[in-house]
Amino acid sequence: MAQTDKKFFENLTGAGKAIAVLTSGGDAQGMNAAVRAVVRMGIYVGAKVYFVHEGYQGMVDGGDNIKEATWESVSSMLQMGGTVIGSARCKDFRTREGRLKAAHNLVQRGITNLCVIGGDGSLTGANLFREEWSGLLAELVQQGLIDEEASQKYSALHIVGMVGSIDNDFCGTDMTIGTDSALHRIIEVVDAIMTTAQSHQRTFVLEVMGRHYTVLYISVCTSDWVLIPEMPPEDGWEEKMCQKLSAKRAGMKRLNIIIVAEGAIDRNNKAITSEHVKNLVVQRLGFDTRVTILGHVQRGGTPSAFDRILASRMGVEAVLALLETTANTAACVVSLCGNQSVRLPLMECVQMNNTYMFVCTCRSFENNLKTYKLLAHRKPESELPHSNFNVAVLNVGAPAAGMNAAVRSAVRVGISEGHKMFAVSDGFEGFYKGQIKEIKWADVGGWTGQGGSLLGTKRTLPAKHIDKIAEQMRKYNINALLMIGGFEAFLGIMELLAARGTYEELCVPMVMVPATVSNNVPGSDLSIGADTALNAITDTCDRIKQSASGTKRRVFIIETMGGYCGYLASVGGLAAGADAAYIFEEPFDIRDLQSNVEHLTEKMKTGIQRGLVLRNENSNENYTTDFIYQLYSEEGRGVFDCRKNVLGHMQQGGAPSPFDRNFGTKIAAKAMQWITKKLNESYRKGRVFANTEDSACLLGMRRRAMVFQPVVQLKDETDFVHRIPKEQWWLKLRPLMKILAKYKTSYDISDSGQLEHVVLRRPKESEAMAAI
């Protein structure tokens, strides 16, 4: 985009405007982050911002339920679960009399901008309120509660919604606030249950809250059987389920996991309860079976890094949307598509939500359903196609959480498509040494929740051992390669591609899937493992900040990993509420450091007890973590003291987050389907020969879509010296962190949410009626 086409939010002002923010309906982790972002962004642009406590009930009751917010009043909210300003179901607001009281309370405070965080019911109520606004004001004038001047001055009510729901059941957004955190709670329980179930050879029936998305998201990665209300199982499902559980146990698997949504039904609308499923398994199979009902634990706990970032972005976007509204602007909802913020007409989304079989039009649901079917149910050998192709899978570079989920997915999809799958241990080093063996369906059972790389991974590049690698490919008749890894995998696939002219064995389809905590692979906005690392950083920062509670004022200097890539420091800083994040991509000098110290000094004088500063490990060779710590300690003397922490390799360890499990599962499945297509296209005269640019690709997420890109075309996008892409989308998020930390900064909103329309895509009959 040309410089002249850029649009900066500094040209928008909130002077003279009043914004009210409320949370309504069921609580969801991340709501507080959204409230914080609305308050701080609103104050930042010069508007007055009000809390509405207890949702619509507080708006109807008025009084102390509607209070002006200050910058400091939202400090320490980011890491808190639930909603600090409260939420309540409100019968009064459903009546015109109740809405009349609410309108009076808003007009008294000059509030004509409303930011509603809730589900579709809450947002529908807000839109009705907006449509009735002029009539309500006229009635207030008639009753003598307001004068005509006030009616004219506050003649239009502007509504912007954000969807807060653990169910992820709102059409128009890929993820709702709270969904990812709820998935964290469920995954923690599932991981814990699997260990005890395996110890005693038990079957566990888990009953979870939420609807289609939450259950399927988890089921893609963990369960043997899933039952949800939106897709009732076919008649005779009981027998099929028991057959599958029995076959699993016969295959030496020591446990079974069945997930049941709380409202699951069969084709006759008869409820399927967790207790019924348990009794079924006990009576027909005699398995030792237990039921665990998760209940409201799913709503509890601190929000995940993803939810904090999502809520913060949506909160800022909501304020921008309110600043840009006119009298004729329709109410909108701020949504997420891929990694892009979009604005959608609120009522289009609500109407789509109410459309028959909406669930089958939801992209996320449909993708999860297809992937679940592909990975959970193995077809009999007689039904599998026979491709006669051999495909090798290897991990390259440093370990990243989610690698094992990707390998499991690739192996099972490959087997489902008739290929013989081979696992290469220890990356390219194991490849040239011949550490290659066939890997079967059952071999990857239980891999999804495992951290690190069970195949083993090394940073060794292939160039020096091309001849031996070619020899191994010839020996095992490898017809395609899938590489899962970071920048070394990117360099490795380029070296293999360059050697094709010498070694015909390398003229096969190759695809790379990015997996690195650094998120520094060109051609992809996200990498497997980065979300888990962000959660590790966020959790640690929460604990570190908590240590300052009740002590004297303190600033923490935290060093993150990432090489020269500042993704973890920047996005982790946004999730943890950092005051500054020093990165290589945004050069800084001693004047910037001094300015940050002065900013923190002023912050401490307002009564805030703690500050947080992140530094990427290679941000500057001279301004080291020790240097910054010593500078802050000296300059802050008498006002605050300092502590430093180097997070190190803990960012690479631990069980993968729900996002990384799901992302790794789906991206590897897509990569294997591409390999099958390329193998069929390049099979000539009894052998595979693929020597075109598009036969060696990187599969990455670009903005809103998963895209296969020839690696040779990514050369010009890459800074090979610093091992980072030349352009990185997340740099646009850095101003948000600065704004929410009260720094004056410039923010390019040219690429911010644009009003779009929701498109209904009717599913095929076979897709709509397919049972799990």
Coordinates of N, CA, C and O in Angstrom, one line a residue, residues 617-734:
E617 N 16.0 -12.1 22.6 CA 17.4 -12.4 22.9 C 18.4 -11.8 22.0 O 19.5 -11.5 22.5
N618 N 18.1 -11.6 20.7 CA 19.1 -11.0 19.8 C 18.6 -9.6 19.3 O 18.9 -9.2 18.2
S619 N 17.9 -8.9 20.2 CA 17.4 -7.6 19.8 C 18.5 -6.5 19.5 O 18.4 -5.7 18.7
N620 N 19.6 -6.6 20.3 CA 20.7 -5.7 20.2 C 21.9 -6.3 20.8 O 21.9 -6.8 22.0
E621 N 23.1 -6.3 20.1 CA 24.3 -7.0 20.7 C 24.9 -6.2 21.8 O 25.6 -6.8 22.7
N622 N 24.6 -4.9 21.9 CA 25.2 -4.1 23.0 C 24.2 -3.9 24.1 O 24.6 -3.9 25.3
Y623 N 23.0 -3.6 23.8 CA 22.0 -3.4 24.9 C 21.4 -4.8 25.3 O 20.4 -5.2 24.9
T624 N 22.3 -5.4 26.1 CA 21.9 -6.8 26.5 C 20.9 -6.7 27.6 O 20.6 -5.7 28.2
T625 N 20.4 -7.9 28.0 CA 19.4 -8.0 29.1 C 20.1 -7.5 30.4 O 19.5 -6.7 31.2
D626 N 21.4 -7.8 30.6 CA 22.1 -7.3 31.8 C 22.2 -5.8 31.8 O 22.1 -5.1 32.8
F627 N 22.5 -5.3 30.6 CA 22.7 -3.8 30.5 C 21.4 -3.1 30.8 O 21.4 -2.1 31.5
I628 N 20.3 -3.6 30.2 CA 19.0 -2.9 30.4 C 18.6 -3.1 31.9 O 18.1 -2.1 32.5
Y629 N 18.9 -4.2 32.5 CA 18.6 -4.4 33.9 C 19.4 -3.4 34.8 O 18.8 -2.7 35.7
Q630 N 20.6 -3.3 34.5 CA 21.5 -2.3 35.3 C 21.1 -0.9 35.0 O 21.0 -0.1 36.0
L631 N 20.7 -0.5 33.8 CA 20.3 0.8 33.5 C 19.0 1.2 34.2 O 18.9 2.2 34.9
Y632 N 18.0 0.3 34.2 CA 16.7 0.5 34.8 C 16.9 0.6 36.4 O 16.3 1.4 37.0
S633 N 17.8 -0.3 36.9 CA 18.1 -0.3 38.3 C 18.6 1.0 38.8 O 18.2 1.6 39.8
E634 N 19.6 1.5 38.0 CA 20.2 2.8 38.4 C 19.3 4.0 38.2 O 19.1 4.8 39.1
E635 N 18.6 4.1 37.1 CA 17.7 5.2 36.8 C 16.4 5.2 37.6 O 15.8 6.2 37.9
G636 N 16.0 4.0 38.0 CA 14.8 3.9 38.8 C 15.0 4.0 40.3 O 14.0 3.8 41.1
R637 N 16.2 4.1 40.7 CA 16.6 4.1 42.1 C 15.7 5.1 42.9 O 15.6 6.3 42.5
G638 N 15.1 4.7 44.0 CA 14.3 5.6 44.8 C 12.8 5.6 44.4 O 12.0 6.0 45.1
V639 N 12.6 5.0 43.2 CA 11.2 5.0 42.7 C 10.7 3.5 42.6 O 9.7 3.1 43.0
F640 N 11.6 2.7 41.9 CA 11.3 1.3 41.8 C 12.6 0.5 41.8 O 13.7 1.1 41.5
D641 N 12.5 -0.8 42.1 CA 13.7 -1.6 41.9 C 13.4 -2.6 40.8 O 12.3 -2.7 40.3
C642 N 14.4 -3.4 40.4 CA 14.4 -4.3 39.2 C 14.7 -5.7 39.6 O 15.4 -6.0 40.5
R643 N 14.1 -6.6 38.8 CA 14.5 -8.0 38.8 C 14.5 -8.4 37.3 O 13.8 -7.9 36.5
K644 N 15.4 -9.4 37.0 CA 15.5 -9.9 35.7 C 15.3 -11.4 35.6 O 15.6 -12.1 36.6
N645 N 14.8 -11.9 34.5 CA 14.6 -13.4 34.3 C 14.9 -13.7 32.9 O 14.4 -13.0 32.0
V646 N 15.6 -14.8 32.6 CA 15.8 -15.3 31.3 C 15.0 -16.6 31.2 O 15.3 -17.6 31.9
L647 N 14.0 -16.6 30.3 CA 13.1 -17.7 30.3 C 13.7 -18.9 29.6 O 13.3 -20.1 30.0
G648 N 14.6 -18.8 28.7 CA 15.3 -19.9 28.1 C 14.5 -21.0 27.5 O 13.4 -20.7 27.0
H649 N 14.9 -22.2 27.6 CA 14.3 -23.3 26.9 C 13.0 -23.8 27.4 O 12.4 -24.7 26.8
M650 N 12.5 -23.2 28.5 CA 11.2 -23.6 29.0 C 10.1 -23.2 28.0 O 9.1 -23.8 28.0
Q651 N 10.5 -22.3 27.1 CA 9.5 -21.8 26.1 C 9.3 -22.9 25.0 O 8.3 -22.9 24.3
Q652 N 10.3 -23.9 24.9 CA 10.2 -24.9 23.9 C 9.5 -26.2 24.5 O 9.1 -27.1 23.8
G653 N 9.4 -26.3 25.9 CA 9.0 -27.5 26.5 C 7.5 -27.5 26.8 O 6.7 -26.5 26.6
G654 N 7.1 -28.6 27.5 CA 5.7 -28.7 27.9 C 4.8 -29.3 26.9 O 5.1 -29.5 25.7
A655 N 3.6 -29.6 27.3 CA 2.5 -30.2 26.4 C 2.1 -29.1 25.5 O 2.0 -27.9 25.9
P656 N 1.8 -29.5 24.2 CA 1.3 -28.4 23.3 C -0.1 -27.9 23.7 O -0.9 -28.6 24.3
S657 N -0.3 -26.6 23.3 CA -1.6 -26.0 23.6 C -2.6 -26.5 22.7 O -2.3 -27.2 21.6
P658 N -3.9 -26.3 23.0 CA -5.0 -26.8 22.1 C -4.8 -26.2 20.7 O -5.0 -27.0 19.7
F659 N -4.4 -25.0 20.6 CA -4.2 -24.4 19.2 C -3.2 -25.1 18.5 O -3.4 -25.5 17.3
D660 N -2.0 -25.4 19.1 CA -0.9 -26.1 18.4 C -1.3 -27.5 18.0 O -0.9 -28.0 17.0
R661 N -2.0 -28.2 18.9 CA -2.5 -29.6 18.6 C -3.4 -29.5 17.3 O -3.2 -30.3 16.4
N662 N -4.3 -28.6 17.3 CA -5.3 -28.6 16.2 C -4.6 -28.0 15.0 O -4.8 -28.6 13.9
F663 N -3.8 -27.0 15.1 CA -3.1 -26.4 13.9 C -2.2 -27.5 13.3 O -2.2 -27.7 12.1
G664 N -1.4 -28.1 14.1 CA -0.5 -29.2 13.6 C -1.2 -30.3 13.0 O -0.8 -30.8 11.9
T665 N -2.3 -30.7 13.6 CA -3.1 -31.8 13.0 C -3.7 -31.4 11.6 O -3.6 -32.2 10.7
K666 N -4.3 -30.2 11.5 CA -4.9 -29.9 10.3 C -4.0 -29.5 9.1 O -4.2 -29.8 8.0
I667 N -2.9 -28.8 9.5 CA -1.9 -28.4 8.4 C -1.2 -29.6 7.9 O -0.9 -29.7 6.7
A668 N -0.9 -30.6 8.7 CA -0.2 -31.8 8.3 C -1.1 -32.6 7.4 O -0.7 -33.2 6.4
A669 N -2.4 -32.7 7.8 CA -3.4 -33.4 7.0 C -3.5 -32.8 5.6 O -3.5 -33.5 4.6
K670 N -3.5 -31.5 5.5 CA -3.6 -30.8 4.2 C -2.3 -31.0 3.4 O -2.4 -31.2 2.2
A671 N -1.2 -31.0 4.1 CA 0.1 -31.3 3.4 C 0.1 -32.7 2.8 O 0.6 -32.8 1.6
M672 N -0.4 -33.7 3.5 CA -0.4 -35.0 3.0 C -1.4 -35.2 1.8 O -1.1 -35.9 0.8
Q673 N -2.5 -34.4 1.8 CA -3.4 -34.5 0.7 C -2.8 -33.8 -0.6 O -3.0 -34.3 -1.7
W674 N -2.0 -32.8 -0.3 CA -1.2 -32.2 -1.5 C -0.2 -33.2 -2.0 O -0.1 -33.3 -3.3
I675 N 0.5 -33.9 -1.1 CA 1.5 -34.9 -1.6 C 0.8 -35.9 -2.5 O 1.3 -36.3 -3.5
T676 N -0.4 -36.4 -2.0 CA -1.1 -37.4 -2.8 C -1.4 -36.9 -4.2 O -1.2 -37.6 -5.2
K677 N -1.9 -35.7 -4.2 CA -2.2 -35.1 -5.5 C -1.0 -35.0 -6.4 O -1.0 -35.3 -7.6
K678 N 0.1 -34.5 -5.9 CA 1.4 -34.3 -6.6 C 1.9 -35.7 -7.1 O 2.5 -35.8 -8.2
L679 N 1.8 -36.7 -6.2 CA 2.3 -38.0 -6.6 C 1.5 -38.6 -7.8 O 2.1 -39.1 -8.8
N680 N 0.2 -38.4 -7.8 CA -0.6 -38.9 -8.9 C -0.3 -38.1 -10.2 O -0.3 -38.7 -11.3
E681 N 0.0 -36.8 -10.1 CA 0.3 -36.0 -11.2 C 1.6 -36.3 -11.8 O 1.8 -36.2 -13.1
S682 N 2.6 -36.7 -11.0 CA 4.0 -36.8 -11.4 C 4.4 -38.3 -11.7 O 5.5 -38.6 -12.0
Y683 N 3.4 -39.2 -11.6 CA 3.7 -40.6 -11.8 C 3.7 -40.9 -13.3 O 2.7 -40.7 -14.0
R684 N 4.9 -41.3 -13.8 CA 5.1 -41.5 -15.2 C 5.8 -42.8 -15.4 O 6.9 -43.0 -14.9
K685 N 5.3 -43.7 -16.3 CA 6.0 -44.9 -16.7 C 6.6 -45.7 -15.5 O 7.8 -46.0 -15.5
G686 N 5.8 -45.9 -14.5 CA 6.2 -46.7 -13.4 C 7.1 -46.0 -12.4 O 7.6 -46.7 -11.5
R687 N 7.3 -44.7 -12.5 CA 8.1 -44.0 -11.5 C 7.6 -42.6 -11.3 O 6.9 -42.0 -12.1
V688 N 8.0 -42.0 -10.1 CA 7.6 -40.6 -9.8 C 8.7 -39.7 -10.3 O 9.9 -40.0 -10.0
F689 N 8.4 -38.7 -11.0 CA 9.4 -37.7 -11.4 C 8.8 -36.3 -11.3 O 7.9 -36.0 -12.1
A690 N 9.2 -35.5 -10.3 CA 8.7 -34.2 -10.1 C 9.9 -33.2 -10.0 O 10.7 -33.3 -9.0
N691 N 10.1 -32.4 -11.0 CA 11.2 -31.5 -11.0 C 10.8 -30.1 -11.4 O 11.5 -29.3 -12.0
T692 N 9.6 -29.7 -11.0 CA 9.1 -28.3 -11.3 C 9.2 -27.5 -10.0 O 9.2 -28.1 -8.9
E693 N 9.1 -26.2 -10.1 CA 9.1 -25.3 -8.9 C 8.0 -25.7 -7.9 O 8.2 -25.7 -6.7
D694 N 6.8 -25.9 -8.5 CA 5.7 -26.2 -7.6 C 5.6 -27.6 -7.0 O 4.7 -27.9 -6.3
S695 N 6.7 -28.3 -7.2 CA 6.7 -29.7 -6.6 C 7.5 -29.7 -5.3 O 7.7 -30.7 -4.6
A696 N 8.1 -28.5 -4.9 CA 8.7 -28.3 -3.6 C 8.2 -27.0 -3.0 O 8.5 -25.9 -3.3
C697 N 7.2 -27.2 -2.1 CA 6.5 -26.1 -1.5 C 6.5 -26.0 0.0 O 6.9 -27.0 0.7
L698 N 6.2 -24.8 0.5 CA 6.0 -24.6 1.9 C 4.5 -24.3 2.1 O 3.9 -23.5 1.3
L699 N 3.9 -25.0 3.0 CA 2.5 -24.8 3.3 C 2.4 -23.9 4.5 O 2.8 -24.2 5.6
G700 N 1.8 -22.7 4.3 CA 1.7 -21.7 5.4 C 0.4 -21.0 5.5 O -0.4 -21.0 4.5
M701 N 0.1 -20.4 6.6 CA -1.1 -19.6 6.8 C -0.7 -18.2 6.4 O 0.2 -17.5 6.9
R702 N -1.4 -17.7 5.4 CA -1.2 -16.3 4.9 C -2.5 -15.5 5.1 O -3.5 -15.9 4.4
R703 N -2.6 -14.6 6.0 CA -3.8 -13.8 6.3 C -5.0 -14.7 6.6 O -5.1 -15.1 7.8
R704 N -5.7 -15.1 5.7 CA -7.0 -15.8 5.9 C -7.0 -17.3 5.4 O -8.0 -18.0 5.6
A705 N -5.9 -17.7 4.8 CA -6.0 -19.0 4.1 C -4.7 -19.8 4.2 O -3.6 -19.2 4.5
M706 N -4.8 -21.1 4.1 CA -3.6 -22.0 4.0 C -3.2 -22.0 2.6 O -4.0 -22.4 1.7
V707 N -1.9 -21.7 2.3 CA -1.4 -21.5 0.9 C -0.1 -22.4 0.7 O 0.8 -22.4 1.5
F708 N -0.1 -23.1 -0.4 CA 1.1 -23.8 -0.8 C 1.9 -22.8 -1.7 O 1.4 -22.3 -2.7
Q709 N 3.2 -22.6 -1.3 CA 4.0 -21.7 -2.0 C 5.4 -22.3 -2.4 O 6.0 -22.9 -1.5
P710 N 5.7 -22.3 -3.7 CA 7.0 -22.9 -4.1 C 8.2 -22.2 -3.3 O 8.2 -20.9 -3.2
V711 N 9.1 -22.9 -2.7 CA 10.1 -22.4 -1.8 C 11.0 -21.4 -2.6 O 11.5 -20.4 -2.0
V712 N 11.2 -21.7 -3.9 CA 12.1 -20.8 -4.7 C 11.5 -19.4 -4.7 O 12.2 -18.4 -4.9
Q713 N 10.2 -19.3 -4.7 CA 9.5 -18.0 -4.7 C 9.6 -17.2 -3.4 O 9.3 -16.0 -3.4
L714 N 10.0 -17.9 -2.4 CA 10.1 -17.3 -1.1 C 11.5 -16.7 -0.8 O 11.7 -16.0 0.2
K715 N 12.5 -16.9 -1.7 CA 13.8 -16.4 -1.5 C 13.9 -14.9 -1.3 O 14.5 -14.4 -0.4
D716 N 13.2 -14.2 -2.2 CA 13.2 -12.8 -2.1 C 12.5 -12.2 -0.9 O 12.7 -11.0 -0.6
E717 N 11.7 -13.0 -0.2 CA 11.0 -12.6 1.0 C 11.8 -12.8 2.2 O 11.3 -12.5 3.3
T718 N 13.0 -13.4 2.1 CA 13.7 -13.9 3.2 C 15.0 -13.1 3.5 O 15.8 -12.8 2.6
D719 N 15.2 -12.7 4.8 CA 16.5 -12.2 5.2 C 17.3 -13.4 5.8 O 17.1 -13.8 6.9
F720 N 18.2 -13.9 4.9 CA 18.9 -15.2 5.3 C 19.9 -14.9 6.4 O 20.3 -15.8 7.2
V721 N 20.5 -13.7 6.5 CA 21.5 -13.4 7.5 C 20.9 -13.5 8.9 O 21.5 -14.1 9.8
H722 N 19.7 -12.9 9.1 CA 19.1 -12.9 10.4 C 18.0 -14.0 10.5 O 17.3 -14.0 11.5
R723 N 17.8 -14.8 9.5 CA 16.9 -15.9 9.5 C 15.4 -15.4 9.9 O 14.8 -16.0 10.8
I724 N 15.0 -14.4 9.2 CA 13.6 -13.9 9.4 C 13.0 -13.5 8.1 O 13.7 -13.2 7.1
P725 N 11.7 -13.5 7.9 CA 11.1 -12.9 6.7 C 11.3 -11.4 6.7 O 11.4 -10.7 7.7
K726 N 11.4 -10.8 5.5 CA 11.6 -9.4 5.4 C 10.4 -8.6 5.8 O 10.5 -7.5 6.3
E727 N 9.2 -9.1 5.7 CA 8.0 -8.5 6.2 C 7.3 -9.4 7.1 O 7.1 -10.6 6.8
Q728 N 6.8 -8.9 8.2 CA 6.2 -9.7 9.2 C 4.9 -9.0 9.7 O 4.9 -7.9 10.2
W729 N 3.8 -9.7 9.6 CA 2.5 -9.2 9.8 C 2.3 -8.7 11.3 O 1.6 -7.7 11.5
W730 N 2.9 -9.4 12.2 CA 2.7 -9.1 13.6 C 3.3 -7.7 14.1 O 2.9 -7.2 15.1
L731 N 4.2 -7.2 13.2 CA 4.7 -5.9 13.6 C 3.6 -4.8 13.7 O 3.8 -3.8 14.4
K732 N 2.5 -5.1 13.0 CA 1.4 -4.1 13.0 C 0.7 -4.2 14.4 O -0.1 -3.3 14.7
L733 N 1.0 -5.2 15.2 CA 0.3 -5.3 16.5 C 1.1 -4.5 17.6 O 0.6 -4.3 18.7
R734 N 2.4 -4.2 17.3 CA 3.2 -3.5 18.3 C 2.6 -2.2 18.7 O 2.7 -1.9 19.9

